[in-house]
mmCIF file with all atom_site columns, C-alpha atoms in Angstrom:
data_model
loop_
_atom_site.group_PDB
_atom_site.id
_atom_site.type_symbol
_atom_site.label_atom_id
_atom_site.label_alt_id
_atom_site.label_comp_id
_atom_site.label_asym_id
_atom_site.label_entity_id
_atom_site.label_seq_id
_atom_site.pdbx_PDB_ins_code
_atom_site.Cartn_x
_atom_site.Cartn_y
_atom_site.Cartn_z
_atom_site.occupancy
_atom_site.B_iso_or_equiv
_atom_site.pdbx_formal_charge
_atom_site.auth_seq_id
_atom_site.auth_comp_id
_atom_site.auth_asym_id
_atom_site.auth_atom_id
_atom_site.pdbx_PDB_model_num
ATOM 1   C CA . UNK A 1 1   ? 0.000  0.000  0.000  1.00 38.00 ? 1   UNK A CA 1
ATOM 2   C CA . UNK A 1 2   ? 1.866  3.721  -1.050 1.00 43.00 ? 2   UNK A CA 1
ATOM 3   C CA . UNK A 1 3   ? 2.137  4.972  1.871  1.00 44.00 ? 3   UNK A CA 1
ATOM 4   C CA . UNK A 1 4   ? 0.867  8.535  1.223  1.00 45.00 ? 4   UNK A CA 1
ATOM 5   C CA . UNK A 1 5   ? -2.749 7.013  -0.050 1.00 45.00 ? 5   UNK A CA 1
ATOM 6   C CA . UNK A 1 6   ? -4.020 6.523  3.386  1.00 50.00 ? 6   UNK A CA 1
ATOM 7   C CA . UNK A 1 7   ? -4.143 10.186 3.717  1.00 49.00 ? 7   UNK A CA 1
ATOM 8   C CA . UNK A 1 8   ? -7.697 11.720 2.597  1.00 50.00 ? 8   UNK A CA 1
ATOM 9   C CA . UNK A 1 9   ? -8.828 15.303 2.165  1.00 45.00 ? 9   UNK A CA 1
ATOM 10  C CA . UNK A 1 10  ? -9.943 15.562 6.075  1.00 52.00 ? 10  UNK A CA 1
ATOM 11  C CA . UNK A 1 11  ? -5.960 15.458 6.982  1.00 73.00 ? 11  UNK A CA 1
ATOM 12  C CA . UNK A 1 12  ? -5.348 18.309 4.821  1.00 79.00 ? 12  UNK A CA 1
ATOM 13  C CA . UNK A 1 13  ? -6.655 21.063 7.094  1.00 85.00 ? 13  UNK A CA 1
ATOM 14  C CA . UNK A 1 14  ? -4.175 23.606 8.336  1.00 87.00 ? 14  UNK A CA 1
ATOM 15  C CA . UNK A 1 15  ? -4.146 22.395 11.456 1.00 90.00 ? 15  UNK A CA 1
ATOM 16  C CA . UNK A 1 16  ? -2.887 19.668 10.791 1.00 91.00 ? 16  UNK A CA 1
ATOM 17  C CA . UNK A 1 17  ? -0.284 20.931 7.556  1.00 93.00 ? 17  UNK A CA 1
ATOM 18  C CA . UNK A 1 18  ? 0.823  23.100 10.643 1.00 93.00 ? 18  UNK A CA 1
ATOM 19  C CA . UNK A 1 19  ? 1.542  20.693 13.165 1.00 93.00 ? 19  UNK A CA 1
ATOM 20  C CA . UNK A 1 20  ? 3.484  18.093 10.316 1.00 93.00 ? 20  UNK A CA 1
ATOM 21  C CA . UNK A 1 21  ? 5.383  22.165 9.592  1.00 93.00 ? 21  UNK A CA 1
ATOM 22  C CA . UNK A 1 22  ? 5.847  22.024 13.150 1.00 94.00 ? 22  UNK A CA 1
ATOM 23  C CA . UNK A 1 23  ? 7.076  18.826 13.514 1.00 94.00 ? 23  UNK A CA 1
ATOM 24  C CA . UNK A 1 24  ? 9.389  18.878 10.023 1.00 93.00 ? 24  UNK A CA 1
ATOM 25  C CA . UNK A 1 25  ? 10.514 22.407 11.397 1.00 91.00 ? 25  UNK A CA 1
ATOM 26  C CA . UNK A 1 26  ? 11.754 20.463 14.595 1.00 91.00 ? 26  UNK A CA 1
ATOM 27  C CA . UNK A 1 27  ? 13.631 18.267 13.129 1.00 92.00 ? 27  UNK A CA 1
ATOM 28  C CA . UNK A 1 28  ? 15.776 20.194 11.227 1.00 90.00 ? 28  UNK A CA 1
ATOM 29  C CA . UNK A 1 29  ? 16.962 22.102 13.387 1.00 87.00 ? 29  UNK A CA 1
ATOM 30  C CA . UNK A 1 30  ? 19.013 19.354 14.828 1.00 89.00 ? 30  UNK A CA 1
ATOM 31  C CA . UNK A 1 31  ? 19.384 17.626 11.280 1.00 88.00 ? 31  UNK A CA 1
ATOM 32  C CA . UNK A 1 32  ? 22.663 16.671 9.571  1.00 87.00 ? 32  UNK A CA 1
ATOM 33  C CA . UNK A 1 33  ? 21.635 17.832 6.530  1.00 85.00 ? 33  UNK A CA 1
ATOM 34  C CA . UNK A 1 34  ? 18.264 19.701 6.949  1.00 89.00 ? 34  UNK A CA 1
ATOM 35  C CA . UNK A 1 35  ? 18.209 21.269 3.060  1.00 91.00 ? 35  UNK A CA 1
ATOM 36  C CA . UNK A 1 36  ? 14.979 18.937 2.471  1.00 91.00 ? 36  UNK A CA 1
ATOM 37  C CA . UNK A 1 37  ? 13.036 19.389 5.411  1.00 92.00 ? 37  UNK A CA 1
ATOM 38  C CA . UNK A 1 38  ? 13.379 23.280 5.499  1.00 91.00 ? 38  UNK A CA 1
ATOM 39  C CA . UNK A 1 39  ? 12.302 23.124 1.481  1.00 92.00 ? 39  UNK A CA 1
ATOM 40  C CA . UNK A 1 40  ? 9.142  21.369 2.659  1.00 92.00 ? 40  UNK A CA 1
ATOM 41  C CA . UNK A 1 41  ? 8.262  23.612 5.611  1.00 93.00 ? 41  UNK A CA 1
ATOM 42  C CA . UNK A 1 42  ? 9.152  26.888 2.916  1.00 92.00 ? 42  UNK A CA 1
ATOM 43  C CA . UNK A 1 43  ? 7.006  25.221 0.054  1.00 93.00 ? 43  UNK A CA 1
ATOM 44  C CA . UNK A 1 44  ? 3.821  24.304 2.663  1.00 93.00 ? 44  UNK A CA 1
ATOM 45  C CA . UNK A 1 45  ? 4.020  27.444 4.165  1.00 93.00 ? 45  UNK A CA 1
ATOM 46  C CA . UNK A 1 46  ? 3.843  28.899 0.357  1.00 93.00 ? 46  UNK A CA 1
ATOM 47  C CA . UNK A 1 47  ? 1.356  27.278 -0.591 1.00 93.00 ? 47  UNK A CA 1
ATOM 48  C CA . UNK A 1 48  ? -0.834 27.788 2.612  1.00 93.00 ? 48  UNK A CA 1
ATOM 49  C CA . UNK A 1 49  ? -0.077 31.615 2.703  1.00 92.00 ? 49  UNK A CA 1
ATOM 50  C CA . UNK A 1 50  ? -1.541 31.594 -1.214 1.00 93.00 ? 50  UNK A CA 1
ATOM 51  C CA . UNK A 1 51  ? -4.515 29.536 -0.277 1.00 92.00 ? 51  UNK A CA 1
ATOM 52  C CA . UNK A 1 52  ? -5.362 32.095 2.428  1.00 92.00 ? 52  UNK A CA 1
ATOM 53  C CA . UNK A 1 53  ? -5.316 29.534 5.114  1.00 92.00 ? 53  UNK A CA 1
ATOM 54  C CA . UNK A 1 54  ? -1.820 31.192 6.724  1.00 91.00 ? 54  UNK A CA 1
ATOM 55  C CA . UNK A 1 55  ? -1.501 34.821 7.111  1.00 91.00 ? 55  UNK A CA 1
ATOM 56  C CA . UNK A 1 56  ? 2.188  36.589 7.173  1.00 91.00 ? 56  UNK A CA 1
ATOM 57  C CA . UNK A 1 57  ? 2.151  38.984 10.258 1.00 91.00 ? 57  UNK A CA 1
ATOM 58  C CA . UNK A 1 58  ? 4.935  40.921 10.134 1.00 89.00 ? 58  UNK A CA 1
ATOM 59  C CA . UNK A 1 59  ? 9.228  40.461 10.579 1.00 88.00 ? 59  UNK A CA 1
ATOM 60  C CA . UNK A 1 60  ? 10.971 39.939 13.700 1.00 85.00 ? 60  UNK A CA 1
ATOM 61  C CA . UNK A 1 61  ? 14.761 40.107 13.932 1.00 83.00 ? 61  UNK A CA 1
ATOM 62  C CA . UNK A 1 62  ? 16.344 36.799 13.121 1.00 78.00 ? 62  UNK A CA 1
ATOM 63  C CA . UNK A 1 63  ? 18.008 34.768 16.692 1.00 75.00 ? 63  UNK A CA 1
ATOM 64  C CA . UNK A 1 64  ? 20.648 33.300 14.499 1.00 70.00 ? 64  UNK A CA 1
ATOM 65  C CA . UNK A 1 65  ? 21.753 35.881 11.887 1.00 68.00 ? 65  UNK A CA 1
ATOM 66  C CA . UNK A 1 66  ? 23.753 35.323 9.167  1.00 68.00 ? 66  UNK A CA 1
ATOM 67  C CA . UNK A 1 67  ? 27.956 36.617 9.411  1.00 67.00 ? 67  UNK A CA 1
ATOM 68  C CA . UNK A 1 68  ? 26.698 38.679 12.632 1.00 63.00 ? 68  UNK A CA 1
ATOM 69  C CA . UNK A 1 69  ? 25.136 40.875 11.078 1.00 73.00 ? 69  UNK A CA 1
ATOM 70  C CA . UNK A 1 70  ? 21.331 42.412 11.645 1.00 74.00 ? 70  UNK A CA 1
ATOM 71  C CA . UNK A 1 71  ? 18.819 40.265 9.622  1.00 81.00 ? 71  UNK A CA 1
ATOM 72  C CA . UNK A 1 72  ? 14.801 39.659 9.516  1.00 86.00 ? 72  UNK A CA 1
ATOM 73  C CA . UNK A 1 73  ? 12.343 36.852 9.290  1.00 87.00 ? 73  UNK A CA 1
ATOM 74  C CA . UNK A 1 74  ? 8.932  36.792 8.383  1.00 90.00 ? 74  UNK A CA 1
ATOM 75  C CA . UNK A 1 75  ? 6.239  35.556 10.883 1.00 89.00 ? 75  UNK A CA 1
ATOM 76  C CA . UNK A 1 76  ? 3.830  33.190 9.347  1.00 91.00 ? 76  UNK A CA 1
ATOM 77  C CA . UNK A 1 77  ? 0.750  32.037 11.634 1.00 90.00 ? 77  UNK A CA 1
ATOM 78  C CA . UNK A 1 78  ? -0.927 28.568 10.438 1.00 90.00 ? 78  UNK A CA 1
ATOM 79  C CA . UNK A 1 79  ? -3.365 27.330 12.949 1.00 87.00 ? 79  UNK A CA 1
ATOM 80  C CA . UNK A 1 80  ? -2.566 27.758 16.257 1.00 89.00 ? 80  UNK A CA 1
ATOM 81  C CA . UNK A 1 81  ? 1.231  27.738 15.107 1.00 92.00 ? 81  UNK A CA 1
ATOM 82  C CA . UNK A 1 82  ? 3.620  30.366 14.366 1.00 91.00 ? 82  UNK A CA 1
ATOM 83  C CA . UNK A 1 83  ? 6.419  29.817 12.526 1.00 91.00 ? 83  UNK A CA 1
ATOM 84  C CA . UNK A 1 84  ? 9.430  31.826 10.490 1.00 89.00 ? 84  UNK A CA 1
ATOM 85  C CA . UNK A 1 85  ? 10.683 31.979 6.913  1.00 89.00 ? 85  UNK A CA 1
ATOM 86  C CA . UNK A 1 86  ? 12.882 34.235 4.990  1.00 88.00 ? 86  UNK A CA 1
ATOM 87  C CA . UNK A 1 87  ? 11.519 36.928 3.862  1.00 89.00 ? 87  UNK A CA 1
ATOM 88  C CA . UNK A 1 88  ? 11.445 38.862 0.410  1.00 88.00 ? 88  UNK A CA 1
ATOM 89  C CA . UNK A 1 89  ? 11.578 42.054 -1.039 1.00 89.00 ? 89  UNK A CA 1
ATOM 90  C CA . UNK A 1 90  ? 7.654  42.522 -1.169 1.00 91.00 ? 90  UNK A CA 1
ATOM 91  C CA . UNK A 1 91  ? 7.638  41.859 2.587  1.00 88.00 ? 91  UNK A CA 1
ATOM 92  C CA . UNK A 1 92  ? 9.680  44.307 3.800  1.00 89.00 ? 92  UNK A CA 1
ATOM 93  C CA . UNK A 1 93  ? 7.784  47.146 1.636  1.00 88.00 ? 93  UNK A CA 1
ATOM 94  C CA . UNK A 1 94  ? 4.497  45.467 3.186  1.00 90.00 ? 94  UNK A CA 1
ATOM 95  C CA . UNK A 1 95  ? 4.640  43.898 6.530  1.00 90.00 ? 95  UNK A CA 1
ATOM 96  C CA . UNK A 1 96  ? 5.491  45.651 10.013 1.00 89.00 ? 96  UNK A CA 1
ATOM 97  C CA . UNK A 1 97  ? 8.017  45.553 11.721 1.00 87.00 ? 97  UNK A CA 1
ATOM 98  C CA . UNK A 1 98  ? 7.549  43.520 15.039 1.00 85.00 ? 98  UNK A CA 1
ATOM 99  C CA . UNK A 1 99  ? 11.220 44.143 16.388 1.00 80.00 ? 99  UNK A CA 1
ATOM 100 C CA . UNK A 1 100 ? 13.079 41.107 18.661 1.00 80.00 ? 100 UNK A CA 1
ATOM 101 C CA . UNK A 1 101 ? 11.275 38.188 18.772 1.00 75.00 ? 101 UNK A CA 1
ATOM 102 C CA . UNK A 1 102 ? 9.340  37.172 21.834 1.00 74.00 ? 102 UNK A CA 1
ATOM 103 C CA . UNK A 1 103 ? 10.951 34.188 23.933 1.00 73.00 ? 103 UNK A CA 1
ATOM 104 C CA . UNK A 1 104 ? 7.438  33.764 25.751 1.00 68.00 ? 104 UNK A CA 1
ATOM 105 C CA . UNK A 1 105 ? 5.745  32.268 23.278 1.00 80.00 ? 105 UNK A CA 1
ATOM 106 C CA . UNK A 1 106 ? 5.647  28.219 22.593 1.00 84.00 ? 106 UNK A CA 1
ATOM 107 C CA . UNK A 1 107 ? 4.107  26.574 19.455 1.00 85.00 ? 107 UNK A CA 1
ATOM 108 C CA . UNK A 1 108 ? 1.477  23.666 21.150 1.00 89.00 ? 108 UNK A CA 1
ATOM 109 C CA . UNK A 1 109 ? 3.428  20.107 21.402 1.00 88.00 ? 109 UNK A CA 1
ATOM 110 C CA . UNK A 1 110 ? 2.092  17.685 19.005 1.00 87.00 ? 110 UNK A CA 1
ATOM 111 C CA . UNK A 1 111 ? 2.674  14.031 18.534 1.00 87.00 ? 111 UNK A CA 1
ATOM 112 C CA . UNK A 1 112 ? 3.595  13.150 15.081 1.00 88.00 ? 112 UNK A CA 1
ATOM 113 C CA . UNK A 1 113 ? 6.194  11.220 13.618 1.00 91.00 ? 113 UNK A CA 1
ATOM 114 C CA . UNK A 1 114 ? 8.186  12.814 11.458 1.00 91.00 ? 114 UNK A CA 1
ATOM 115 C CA . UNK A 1 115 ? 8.031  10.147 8.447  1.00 89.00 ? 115 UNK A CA 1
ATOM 116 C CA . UNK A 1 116 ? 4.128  10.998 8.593  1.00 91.00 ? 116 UNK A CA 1
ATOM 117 C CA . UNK A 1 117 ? 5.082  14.703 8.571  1.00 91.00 ? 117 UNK A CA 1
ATOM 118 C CA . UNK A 1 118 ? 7.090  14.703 5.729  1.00 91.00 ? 118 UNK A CA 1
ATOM 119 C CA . UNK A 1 119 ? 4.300  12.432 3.780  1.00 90.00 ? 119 UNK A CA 1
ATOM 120 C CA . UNK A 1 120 ? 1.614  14.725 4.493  1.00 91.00 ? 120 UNK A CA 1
ATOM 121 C CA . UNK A 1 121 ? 4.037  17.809 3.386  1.00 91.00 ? 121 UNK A CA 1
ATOM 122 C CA . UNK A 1 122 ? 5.201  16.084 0.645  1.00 91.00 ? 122 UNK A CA 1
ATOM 123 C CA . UNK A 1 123 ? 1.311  15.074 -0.755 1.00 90.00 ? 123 UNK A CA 1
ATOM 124 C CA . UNK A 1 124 ? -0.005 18.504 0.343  1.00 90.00 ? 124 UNK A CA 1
ATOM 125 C CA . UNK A 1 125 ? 2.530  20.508 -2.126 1.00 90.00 ? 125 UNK A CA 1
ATOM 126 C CA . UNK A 1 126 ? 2.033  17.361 -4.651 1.00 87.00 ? 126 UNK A CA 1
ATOM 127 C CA . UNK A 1 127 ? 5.150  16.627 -4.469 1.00 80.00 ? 127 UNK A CA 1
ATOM 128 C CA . UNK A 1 128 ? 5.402  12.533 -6.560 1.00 70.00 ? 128 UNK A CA 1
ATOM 129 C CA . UNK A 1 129 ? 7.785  9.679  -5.417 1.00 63.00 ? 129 UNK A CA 1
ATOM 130 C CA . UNK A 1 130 ? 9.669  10.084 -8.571 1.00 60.00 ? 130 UNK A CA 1
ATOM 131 C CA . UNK A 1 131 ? 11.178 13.701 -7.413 1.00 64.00 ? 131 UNK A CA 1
ATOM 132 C CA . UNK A 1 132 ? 11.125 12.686 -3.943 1.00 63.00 ? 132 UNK A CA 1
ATOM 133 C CA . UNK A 1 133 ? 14.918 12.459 -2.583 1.00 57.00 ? 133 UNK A CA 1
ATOM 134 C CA . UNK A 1 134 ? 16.080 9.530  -0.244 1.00 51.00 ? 134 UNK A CA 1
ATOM 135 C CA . UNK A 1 135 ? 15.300 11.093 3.559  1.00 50.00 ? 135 UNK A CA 1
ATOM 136 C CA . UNK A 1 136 ? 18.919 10.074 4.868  1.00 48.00 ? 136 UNK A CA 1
ATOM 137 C CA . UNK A 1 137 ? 21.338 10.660 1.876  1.00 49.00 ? 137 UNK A CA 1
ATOM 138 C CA . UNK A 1 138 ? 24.605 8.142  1.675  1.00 49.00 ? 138 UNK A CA 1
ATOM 139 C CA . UNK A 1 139 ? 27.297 9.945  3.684  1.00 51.00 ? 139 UNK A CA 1
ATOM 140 C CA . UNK A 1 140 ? 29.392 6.571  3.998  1.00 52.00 ? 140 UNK A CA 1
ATOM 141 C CA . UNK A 1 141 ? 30.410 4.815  1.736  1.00 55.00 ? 141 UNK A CA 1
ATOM 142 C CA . UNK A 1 142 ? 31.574 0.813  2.465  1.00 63.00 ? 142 UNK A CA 1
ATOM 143 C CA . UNK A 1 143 ? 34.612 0.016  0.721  1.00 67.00 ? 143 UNK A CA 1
ATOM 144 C CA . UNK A 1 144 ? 35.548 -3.510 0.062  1.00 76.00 ? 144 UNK A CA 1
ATOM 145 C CA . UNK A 1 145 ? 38.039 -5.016 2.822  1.00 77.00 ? 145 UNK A CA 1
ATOM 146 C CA . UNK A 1 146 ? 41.333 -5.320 1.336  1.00 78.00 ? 146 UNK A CA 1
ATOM 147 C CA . UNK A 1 147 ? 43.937 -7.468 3.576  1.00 79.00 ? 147 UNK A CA 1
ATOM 148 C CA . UNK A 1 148 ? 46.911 -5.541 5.293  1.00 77.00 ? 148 UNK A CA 1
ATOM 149 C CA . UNK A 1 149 ? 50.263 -6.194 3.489  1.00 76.00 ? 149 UNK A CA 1
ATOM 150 C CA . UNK A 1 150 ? 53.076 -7.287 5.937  1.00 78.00 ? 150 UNK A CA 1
ATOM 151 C CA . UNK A 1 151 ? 56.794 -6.579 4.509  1.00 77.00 ? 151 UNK A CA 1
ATOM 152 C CA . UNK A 1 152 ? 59.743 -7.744 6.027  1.00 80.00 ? 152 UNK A CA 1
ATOM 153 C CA . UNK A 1 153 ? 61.775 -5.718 8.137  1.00 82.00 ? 153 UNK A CA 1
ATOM 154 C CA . UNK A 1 154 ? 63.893 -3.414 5.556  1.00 80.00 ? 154 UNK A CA 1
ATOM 155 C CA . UNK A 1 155 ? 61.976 -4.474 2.821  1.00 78.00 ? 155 UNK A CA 1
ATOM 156 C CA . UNK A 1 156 ? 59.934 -1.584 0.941  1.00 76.00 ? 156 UNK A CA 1
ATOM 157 C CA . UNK A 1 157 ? 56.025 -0.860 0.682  1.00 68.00 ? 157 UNK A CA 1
ATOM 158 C CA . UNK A 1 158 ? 56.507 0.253  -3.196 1.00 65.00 ? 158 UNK A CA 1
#
């Protein structure tokens, strides 16, 4: 059974795209390489700010800018979730400017796994197997055991 066909229409509802954003979100943060999960979060987040079912609220400084220097997010609210994305040159001319970000606030804890995050994500943008890439990407590679060579003493190791 493809594992993305169990999901029907009901899933779909930003509540729940925001808690698998939520959840994908988490996870990269602490990911090796967290290129794919951050493209998933931007695209969803896209794609639910076009649908009208996310709203973009403004820019807060970023916590972690780039080369020290001074940079802003946008604030995207989904559900009951808030979340940040770069932002562009539209969204400077038309969003406020919220200053630091506030440390107060918590997104709501969900349980999700994340391979049912990234499915949902991945069947919300309509994203097909074909262009999917592998979740954990081959860092190491096995090479084929080769038997150490023992020389003499004096002899050479040409």
């Amino acid at each position: 059974m493809d594992d993305i066909s169990h999901y029907k229409l009901r899933d779909e509802t930003p509540e729940n795209i925001a808690r698998a954003i939520y959840v994908v979100n988490r996870h990269a943060k602490t990911a090796p390489n967290p290129k794919y999960l951050y493209y998933l979060k931007k695209k969803a987040l896209q794609k639910l700010i076009a649908e009208g079912k996310a709203t973009k609220k403004g820019l807060h400084y970023s916590k972690n800018p780039k080369l020290s220097k001074q940079q802003s997010d946008v604030l995207v609210s989904a559900g009951n979730y808030y979340f940040h994305m770069p932002p562009t040159k539209e969204d400077f001319q038309n969003l406020p400017h919220l200053g630091s970000l506030n440390n107060s606030y918590r997104n709501p804890k969900t349980n999700l796994s994340l391979s049912k995050a990234k499915n949902l994500l991945e069947y919300y943008i309509g994203m097909d197997k074909a262009n999917r890439p592998l979740s954990s990407p081959k860092r190491f590679h096995r090479h084929t055991y080769q038997k150490p060579v023992f020389k003499r003493l004096g002899e050479r190791y040409d």
